[in-house]
Amino acid sequence: MREHETHAYPAHAASGRLNAVLGRIADACTSAHRSPETVTLLAVSKTWNASRVLELAALGQRAFAENYLQEALEKIGACRAVAPDLVWHFIGPIQSNKTKPIAEQFDWVHSIDRDKIARRLSEQRPDHLPPLQVCIQVNVSGEGSKSGCPPEQAQALALAVASLPRLRLRGLMAIPEPSTDVGLQRARFALLARLARQIRKELATTGSSENPGARDFSMLSMGMSDDLEAAIAEGATMVRVGTALFGKRPPKHEP
Ligand SMILES: *Cc1c(COP(=O)(O)O)cnc(C)c1O
């Protein structure tokens, strides 16, 4: 596990940051006439060690999100022994030869961008665990970013994923290009929300009783430290927040 923090970290800083983020979410929900319970905070703990995760867990935070598989596996192992009820989300790029530990150790995967990855995750999800909850990652910024499936392919991928027995398709995820232009932020998030509505409609006409389809397809994983307000205004149900909860990551770990 990476332990780049050399100084003792004051615990009160963690509660101050958590409360500040929860306050931002609550304010954004008020502005959008939404109930704060409709938005789940995912703490993006990449680069931070297990003790920082457990510190937030002790303050009531349940959901944690990781990008780097090896780092995540060590951290999950360390945390499970003490806090078995945490929910782990994988949000990083997925190589097809790395799907097995993801299928075995995570509760959610947000970064499915192709059929092959989805099929492998379904085949490798252990029988004793509930189906893996998944979102399809969509590239809403065109040339500006490489990861995620193109918007025009999202519906076909969604229908394929919805038919896989050990996955439960829950929604869409996006990482728009960084921008300080709130109008642009909202346009990217609105595109994802619109796409999700279309796909939900399509799933409603094709879903079988075995694959509930549209009923479960309700999640929009969008919004990070700098744009969570815009995301919530456009319907985010899961915001993925790292920096605002843990502080600035060392530059070499930036994605
Ligand atoms: C790092 C990361 C985040 C968190 O970003 P912050 O700006 O630190 O809040 C969210 N989502 C994904 C996919 C990430 O890689």
mmCIF file of N, CA, C and O in Angstrom, residues 54-113:
data_model
loop_
_atom_site.group_PDB
_atom_site.id
_atom_site.type_symbol
_atom_site.label_atom_id
_atom_site.label_comp_id
_atom_site.label_asym_id
_atom_site.label_seq_id
_atom_site.Cartn_x
_atom_site.Cartn_y
_atom_site.Cartn_z
ATOM 1 N N LEU A 54 -10.398 3.892 7.117
ATOM 2 C CA LEU A 54 -11.062 3.494 8.370
ATOM 3 C C LEU A 54 -11.450 4.708 9.207
ATOM 4 O O LEU A 54 -12.459 4.692 9.917
ATOM 5 N N GLU A 55 -10.653 5.761 9.079
ATOM 6 C CA GLU A 55 -10.975 6.996 9.788
ATOM 7 C C GLU A 55 -12.307 7.567 9.286
ATOM 8 O O GLU A 55 -13.175 7.956 10.079
ATOM 9 N N LEU A 56 -12.485 7.583 7.962
ATOM 10 C CA LEU A 56 -13.766 8.058 7.405
ATOM 11 C C LEU A 56 -14.893 7.076 7.728
ATOM 12 O O LEU A 56 -16.025 7.484 8.000
ATOM 13 N N ALA A 57 -14.570 5.781 7.707
ATOM 14 C CA ALA A 57 -15.589 4.770 8.029
ATOM 15 C C ALA A 57 -16.100 4.975 9.453
ATOM 16 O O ALA A 57 -17.300 4.841 9.720
ATOM 17 N N ALA A 58 -15.190 5.315 10.353
ATOM 18 C CA ALA A 58 -15.589 5.535 11.750
ATOM 19 C C ALA A 58 -16.515 6.742 11.876
ATOM 20 O O ALA A 58 -17.287 6.856 12.832
ATOM 21 N N LEU A 59 -16.463 7.636 10.899
ATOM 22 C CA LEU A 59 -17.337 8.822 10.900
ATOM 23 C C LEU A 59 -18.654 8.541 10.180
ATOM 24 O O LEU A 59 -19.474 9.439 9.998
ATOM 25 N N GLY A 60 -18.823 7.298 9.713
ATOM 26 C CA GLY A 60 -20.095 6.924 9.107
ATOM 27 C C GLY A 60 -20.084 6.746 7.602
ATOM 28 O O GLY A 60 -21.090 6.360 7.014
ATOM 29 N N GLN A 61 -18.942 7.030 6.947
ATOM 30 C CA GLN A 61 -18.883 6.867 5.497
ATOM 31 C C GLN A 61 -18.828 5.374 5.142
ATOM 32 O O GLN A 61 -18.026 4.636 5.706
ATOM 33 N N ARG A 62 -19.667 4.915 4.233
ATOM 34 C CA ARG A 62 -19.746 3.477 3.931
ATOM 35 C C ARG A 62 -19.116 3.110 2.593
ATOM 36 O O ARG A 62 -18.557 2.046 2.423
ATOM 37 N N ALA A 63 -19.305 3.960 1.564
ATOM 38 C CA ALA A 63 -18.920 3.588 0.200
ATOM 39 C C ALA A 63 -17.565 4.189 -0.161
ATOM 40 O O ALA A 63 -17.344 5.394 0.005
ATOM 41 N N PHE A 64 -16.665 3.342 -0.654
ATOM 42 C CA PHE A 64 -15.333 3.782 -1.054
ATOM 43 C C PHE A 64 -15.063 3.338 -2.490
ATOM 44 O O PHE A 64 -15.547 2.291 -2.924
ATOM 45 N N ALA A 65 -14.313 4.171 -3.223
ATOM 46 C CA ALA A 65 -14.066 3.888 -4.631
ATOM 47 C C ALA A 65 -12.574 3.912 -4.912
ATOM 48 O O ALA A 65 -11.838 4.758 -4.386
ATOM 49 N N GLU A 66 -12.137 2.962 -5.743
ATOM 50 C CA GLU A 66 -10.716 2.786 -6.033
ATOM 51 C C GLU A 66 -10.482 2.701 -7.536
ATOM 52 O O GLU A 66 -11.316 2.174 -8.278
ATOM 53 N N ASN A 67 -9.298 3.169 -7.981
ATOM 54 C CA ASN A 67 -8.929 3.151 -9.399
ATOM 55 C C ASN A 67 -7.866 2.140 -9.758
ATOM 56 O O ASN A 67 -7.796 1.704 -10.898
ATOM 57 N N TYR A 68 -6.944 1.884 -8.814
ATOM 58 C CA TYR A 68 -5.762 1.079 -9.129
ATOM 59 C C TYR A 68 -5.904 -0.276 -8.456
ATOM 60 O O TYR A 68 -5.972 -0.368 -7.229
ATOM 61 N N LEU A 69 -5.959 -1.331 -9.265
ATOM 62 C CA LEU A 69 -6.352 -2.638 -8.755
ATOM 63 C C LEU A 69 -5.442 -3.157 -7.647
ATOM 64 O O LEU A 69 -5.924 -3.550 -6.585
ATOM 65 N N GLN A 70 -4.142 -3.190 -7.881
ATOM 66 C CA GLN A 70 -3.254 -3.795 -6.883
ATOM 67 C C GLN A 70 -3.335 -3.067 -5.552
ATOM 68 O O GLN A 70 -3.464 -3.667 -4.493
ATOM 69 N N GLU A 71 -3.292 -1.744 -5.651
ATOM 70 C CA GLU A 71 -3.412 -0.935 -4.437
ATOM 71 C C GLU A 71 -4.743 -1.220 -3.741
ATOM 72 O O GLU A 71 -4.815 -1.372 -2.517
ATOM 73 N N ALA A 72 -5.795 -1.323 -4.523
ATOM 74 C CA ALA A 72 -7.130 -1.523 -3.961
ATOM 75 C C ALA A 72 -7.252 -2.866 -3.252
ATOM 76 O O ALA A 72 -7.830 -2.953 -2.164
ATOM 77 N N LEU A 73 -6.686 -3.911 -3.852
ATOM 78 C CA LEU A 73 -6.826 -5.245 -3.265
ATOM 79 C C LEU A 73 -6.175 -5.308 -1.881
ATOM 80 O O LEU A 73 -6.730 -5.872 -0.938
ATOM 81 N N GLU A 74 -5.015 -4.702 -1.771
ATOM 82 C CA GLU A 74 -4.338 -4.691 -0.467
ATOM 83 C C GLU A 74 -5.157 -3.914 0.560
ATOM 84 O O GLU A 74 -5.329 -4.318 1.700
ATOM 85 N N LYS A 75 -5.694 -2.781 0.101
ATOM 86 C CA LYS A 75 -6.450 -1.922 1.008
ATOM 87 C C LYS A 75 -7.754 -2.593 1.448
ATOM 88 O O LYS A 75 -8.125 -2.565 2.617
ATOM 89 N N ILE A 76 -8.434 -3.212 0.505
ATOM 90 C CA ILE A 76 -9.699 -3.885 0.834
ATOM 91 C C ILE A 76 -9.434 -5.002 1.845
ATOM 92 O O ILE A 76 -10.157 -5.151 2.833
ATOM 93 N N GLY A 77 -8.354 -5.759 1.615
ATOM 94 C CA GLY A 77 -7.999 -6.827 2.554
ATOM 95 C C GLY A 77 -7.776 -6.278 3.951
ATOM 96 O O GLY A 77 -8.294 -6.814 4.936
ATOM 97 N N ALA A 78 -7.031 -5.193 4.039
ATOM 98 C CA ALA A 78 -6.736 -4.606 5.342
ATOM 99 C C ALA A 78 -7.996 -4.063 6.008
ATOM 100 O O ALA A 78 -8.189 -4.200 7.215
ATOM 101 N N CYS A 79 -8.872 -3.463 5.220
ATOM 102 C CA CYS A 79 -10.074 -2.835 5.790
ATOM 103 C C CYS A 79 -11.140 -3.866 6.156
ATOM 104 O O CYS A 79 -11.841 -3.698 7.156
ATOM 105 N N ARG A 80 -11.272 -4.930 5.352
ATOM 106 C CA ARG A 80 -12.331 -5.925 5.599
ATOM 107 C C ARG A 80 -12.206 -6.543 6.977
ATOM 108 O O ARG A 80 -13.208 -6.834 7.632
ATOM 109 N N ALA A 81 -10.955 -6.772 7.421
ATOM 110 C CA ALA A 81 -10.741 -7.399 8.723
ATOM 111 C C ALA A 81 -11.377 -6.569 9.837
ATOM 112 O O ALA A 81 -11.867 -7.110 10.820
ATOM 113 N N VAL A 82 -11.379 -5.254 9.671
ATOM 114 C CA VAL A 82 -11.857 -4.353 10.721
ATOM 115 C C VAL A 82 -13.269 -3.845 10.430
ATOM 116 O O VAL A 82 -14.073 -3.640 11.342
ATOM 117 N N ALA A 83 -13.555 -3.600 9.171
ATOM 118 C CA ALA A 83 -14.830 -2.987 8.773
ATOM 119 C C ALA A 83 -15.424 -3.785 7.614
ATOM 120 O O ALA A 83 -15.325 -3.379 6.460
ATOM 121 N N PRO A 84 -16.034 -4.950 7.920
ATOM 122 C CA PRO A 84 -16.514 -5.818 6.842
ATOM 123 C C PRO A 84 -17.715 -5.257 6.087
ATOM 124 O O PRO A 84 -18.060 -5.769 5.019
ATOM 125 N N ASP A 85 -18.342 -4.209 6.603
ATOM 126 C CA ASP A 85 -19.576 -3.714 5.984
ATOM 127 C C ASP A 85 -19.351 -2.590 4.980
ATOM 128 O O ASP A 85 -20.302 -2.032 4.441
ATOM 129 N N LEU A 86 -18.101 -2.258 4.688
ATOM 130 C CA LEU A 86 -17.871 -1.199 3.700
ATOM 131 C C LEU A 86 -18.232 -1.698 2.303
ATOM 132 O O LEU A 86 -18.144 -2.886 2.010
ATOM 133 N N VAL A 87 -18.650 -0.777 1.449
ATOM 134 C CA VAL A 87 -19.032 -1.118 0.076
ATOM 135 C C VAL A 87 -17.946 -0.581 -0.852
ATOM 136 O O VAL A 87 -17.613 0.612 -0.798
ATOM 137 N N TRP A 88 -17.397 -1.467 -1.699
ATOM 138 C CA TRP A 88 -16.248 -1.107 -2.538
ATOM 139 C C TRP A 88 -16.642 -0.989 -4.000
ATOM 140 O O TRP A 88 -17.235 -1.889 -4.577
ATOM 141 N N HIS A 89 -16.286 0.154 -4.595
ATOM 142 C CA HIS A 89 -16.609 0.461 -5.994
ATOM 143 C C HIS A 89 -15.317 0.540 -6.796
ATOM 144 O O HIS A 89 -14.398 1.255 -6.397
ATOM 145 N N PHE A 90 -15.267 -0.147 -7.934
ATOM 146 C CA PHE A 90 -14.115 0.006 -8.823
ATOM 147 C C PHE A 90 -14.464 1.027 -9.895
ATOM 148 O O PHE A 90 -15.465 0.883 -10.610
ATOM 149 N N ILE A 91 -13.610 2.076 -10.031
ATOM 150 C CA ILE A 91 -13.927 3.161 -10.966
ATOM 151 C C ILE A 91 -12.814 3.413 -11.978
ATOM 152 O O ILE A 91 -12.869 4.381 -12.725
ATOM 153 N N GLY A 92 -11.798 2.550 -12.001
ATOM 154 C CA GLY A 92 -10.652 2.776 -12.883
ATOM 155 C C GLY A 92 -10.758 2.013 -14.192
ATOM 156 O O GLY A 92 -11.648 1.184 -14.376
ATOM 157 N N PRO A 93 -9.827 2.278 -15.110
ATOM 158 C CA PRO A 93 -9.786 1.517 -16.364
ATOM 159 C C PRO A 93 -9.553 0.035 -16.067
ATOM 160 O O PRO A 93 -8.857 -0.313 -15.121
ATOM 161 N N ILE A 94 -10.161 -0.843 -16.883
ATOM 162 C CA ILE A 94 -10.086 -2.291 -16.642
ATOM 163 C C ILE A 94 -9.381 -2.978 -17.803
ATOM 164 O O ILE A 94 -9.821 -2.881 -18.945
ATOM 165 N N GLN A 95 -8.302 -3.701 -17.495
ATOM 166 C CA GLN A 95 -7.649 -4.552 -18.500
ATOM 167 C C GLN A 95 -8.329 -5.909 -18.447
ATOM 168 O O GLN A 95 -8.668 -6.412 -17.370
ATOM 169 N N SER A 96 -8.493 -6.537 -19.607
ATOM 170 C CA SER A 96 -9.283 -7.769 -19.616
ATOM 171 C C SER A 96 -8.617 -8.912 -18.849
ATOM 172 O O SER A 96 -9.292 -9.794 -18.353
ATOM 173 N N ASN A 97 -7.307 -8.857 -18.673
ATOM 174 C CA ASN A 97 -6.669 -9.933 -17.894
ATOM 175 C C ASN A 97 -6.705 -9.670 -16.383
ATOM 176 O O ASN A 97 -6.153 -10.422 -15.602
ATOM 177 N N LYS A 98 -7.389 -8.577 -15.974
ATOM 178 C CA LYS A 98 -7.446 -8.232 -14.551
ATOM 179 C C LYS A 98 -8.878 -8.292 -14.005
ATOM 180 O O LYS A 98 -9.165 -7.790 -12.924
ATOM 181 N N THR A 99 -9.783 -8.895 -14.776
ATOM 182 C CA THR A 99 -11.191 -8.852 -14.356
ATOM 183 C C THR A 99 -11.499 -9.759 -13.151
ATOM 184 O O THR A 99 -12.394 -9.461 -12.372
ATOM 185 N N LYS A 100 -10.753 -10.864 -13.005
ATOM 186 C CA LYS A 100 -11.114 -11.834 -11.969
ATOM 187 C C LYS A 100 -11.084 -11.250 -10.549
ATOM 188 O O LYS A 100 -12.081 -11.346 -9.826
ATOM 189 N N PRO A 101 -9.960 -10.639 -10.127
ATOM 190 C CA PRO A 101 -9.975 -10.067 -8.775
ATOM 191 C C PRO A 101 -11.025 -8.956 -8.618
ATOM 192 O O PRO A 101 -11.553 -8.766 -7.519
ATOM 193 N N ILE A 102 -11.335 -8.257 -9.690
ATOM 194 C CA ILE A 102 -12.384 -7.227 -9.593
ATOM 195 C C ILE A 102 -13.731 -7.909 -9.337
ATOM 196 O O ILE A 102 -14.489 -7.512 -8.444
ATOM 197 N N ALA A 103 -14.005 -8.976 -10.092
ATOM 198 C CA ALA A 103 -15.272 -9.699 -9.917
ATOM 199 C C ALA A 103 -15.381 -10.316 -8.525
ATOM 200 O O ALA A 103 -16.478 -10.477 -7.989
ATOM 201 N N GLU A 104 -14.240 -10.663 -7.949
ATOM 202 C CA GLU A 104 -14.256 -11.349 -6.651
ATOM 203 C C GLU A 104 -14.293 -10.407 -5.456
ATOM 204 O O GLU A 104 -14.807 -10.761 -4.402
ATOM 205 N N GLN A 105 -13.720 -9.213 -5.607
ATOM 206 C CA GLN A 105 -13.502 -8.371 -4.421
ATOM 207 C C GLN A 105 -14.372 -7.123 -4.342
ATOM 208 O O GLN A 105 -14.464 -6.507 -3.291
ATOM 209 N N PHE A 106 -14.973 -6.718 -5.452
ATOM 210 C CA PHE A 106 -15.728 -5.467 -5.430
ATOM 211 C C PHE A 106 -17.237 -5.714 -5.403
ATOM 212 O O PHE A 106 -17.711 -6.793 -5.789
ATOM 213 N N ASP A 107 -17.974 -4.715 -4.944
ATOM 214 C CA ASP A 107 -19.436 -4.767 -4.943
ATOM 215 C C ASP A 107 -20.008 -4.103 -6.202
ATOM 216 O O ASP A 107 -21.079 -4.469 -6.676
ATOM 217 N N TRP A 108 -19.290 -3.081 -6.674
ATOM 218 C CA TRP A 108 -19.716 -2.293 -7.831
ATOM 219 C C TRP A 108 -18.547 -2.106 -8.793
ATOM 220 O O TRP A 108 -17.407 -1.973 -8.362
ATOM 221 N N VAL A 109 -18.870 -1.988 -10.082
ATOM 222 C CA VAL A 109 -17.889 -1.569 -11.097
ATOM 223 C C VAL A 109 -18.559 -0.484 -11.945
ATOM 224 O O VAL A 109 -19.650 -0.706 -12.489
ATOM 225 N N HIS A 110 -17.920 0.689 -12.035
ATOM 226 C CA HIS A 110 -18.512 1.815 -12.774
ATOM 227 C C HIS A 110 -17.946 1.976 -14.170
ATOM 228 O O HIS A 110 -18.435 2.801 -14.933
ATOM 229 N N SER A 111 -16.864 1.253 -14.467
ATOM 230 C CA SER A 111 -16.066 1.603 -15.650
ATOM 231 C C SER A 111 -16.149 0.552 -16.758
ATOM 232 O O SER A 111 -15.167 0.291 -17.437
ATOM 233 N N ILE A 112 -17.314 -0.032 -16.950
ATOM 234 C CA ILE A 112 -17.478 -0.981 -18.053
ATOM 235 C C ILE A 112 -17.650 -0.199 -19.354
ATOM 236 O O ILE A 112 -18.565 0.628 -19.482
ATOM 237 N N ASP A 113 -16.728 -0.432 -20.306
ATOM 238 C CA ASP A 113 -16.807 0.324 -21.556
ATOM 239 C C ASP A 113 -16.828 -0.580 -22.772
ATOM 240 O O ASP A 113 -16.843 -0.108 -23.905
#
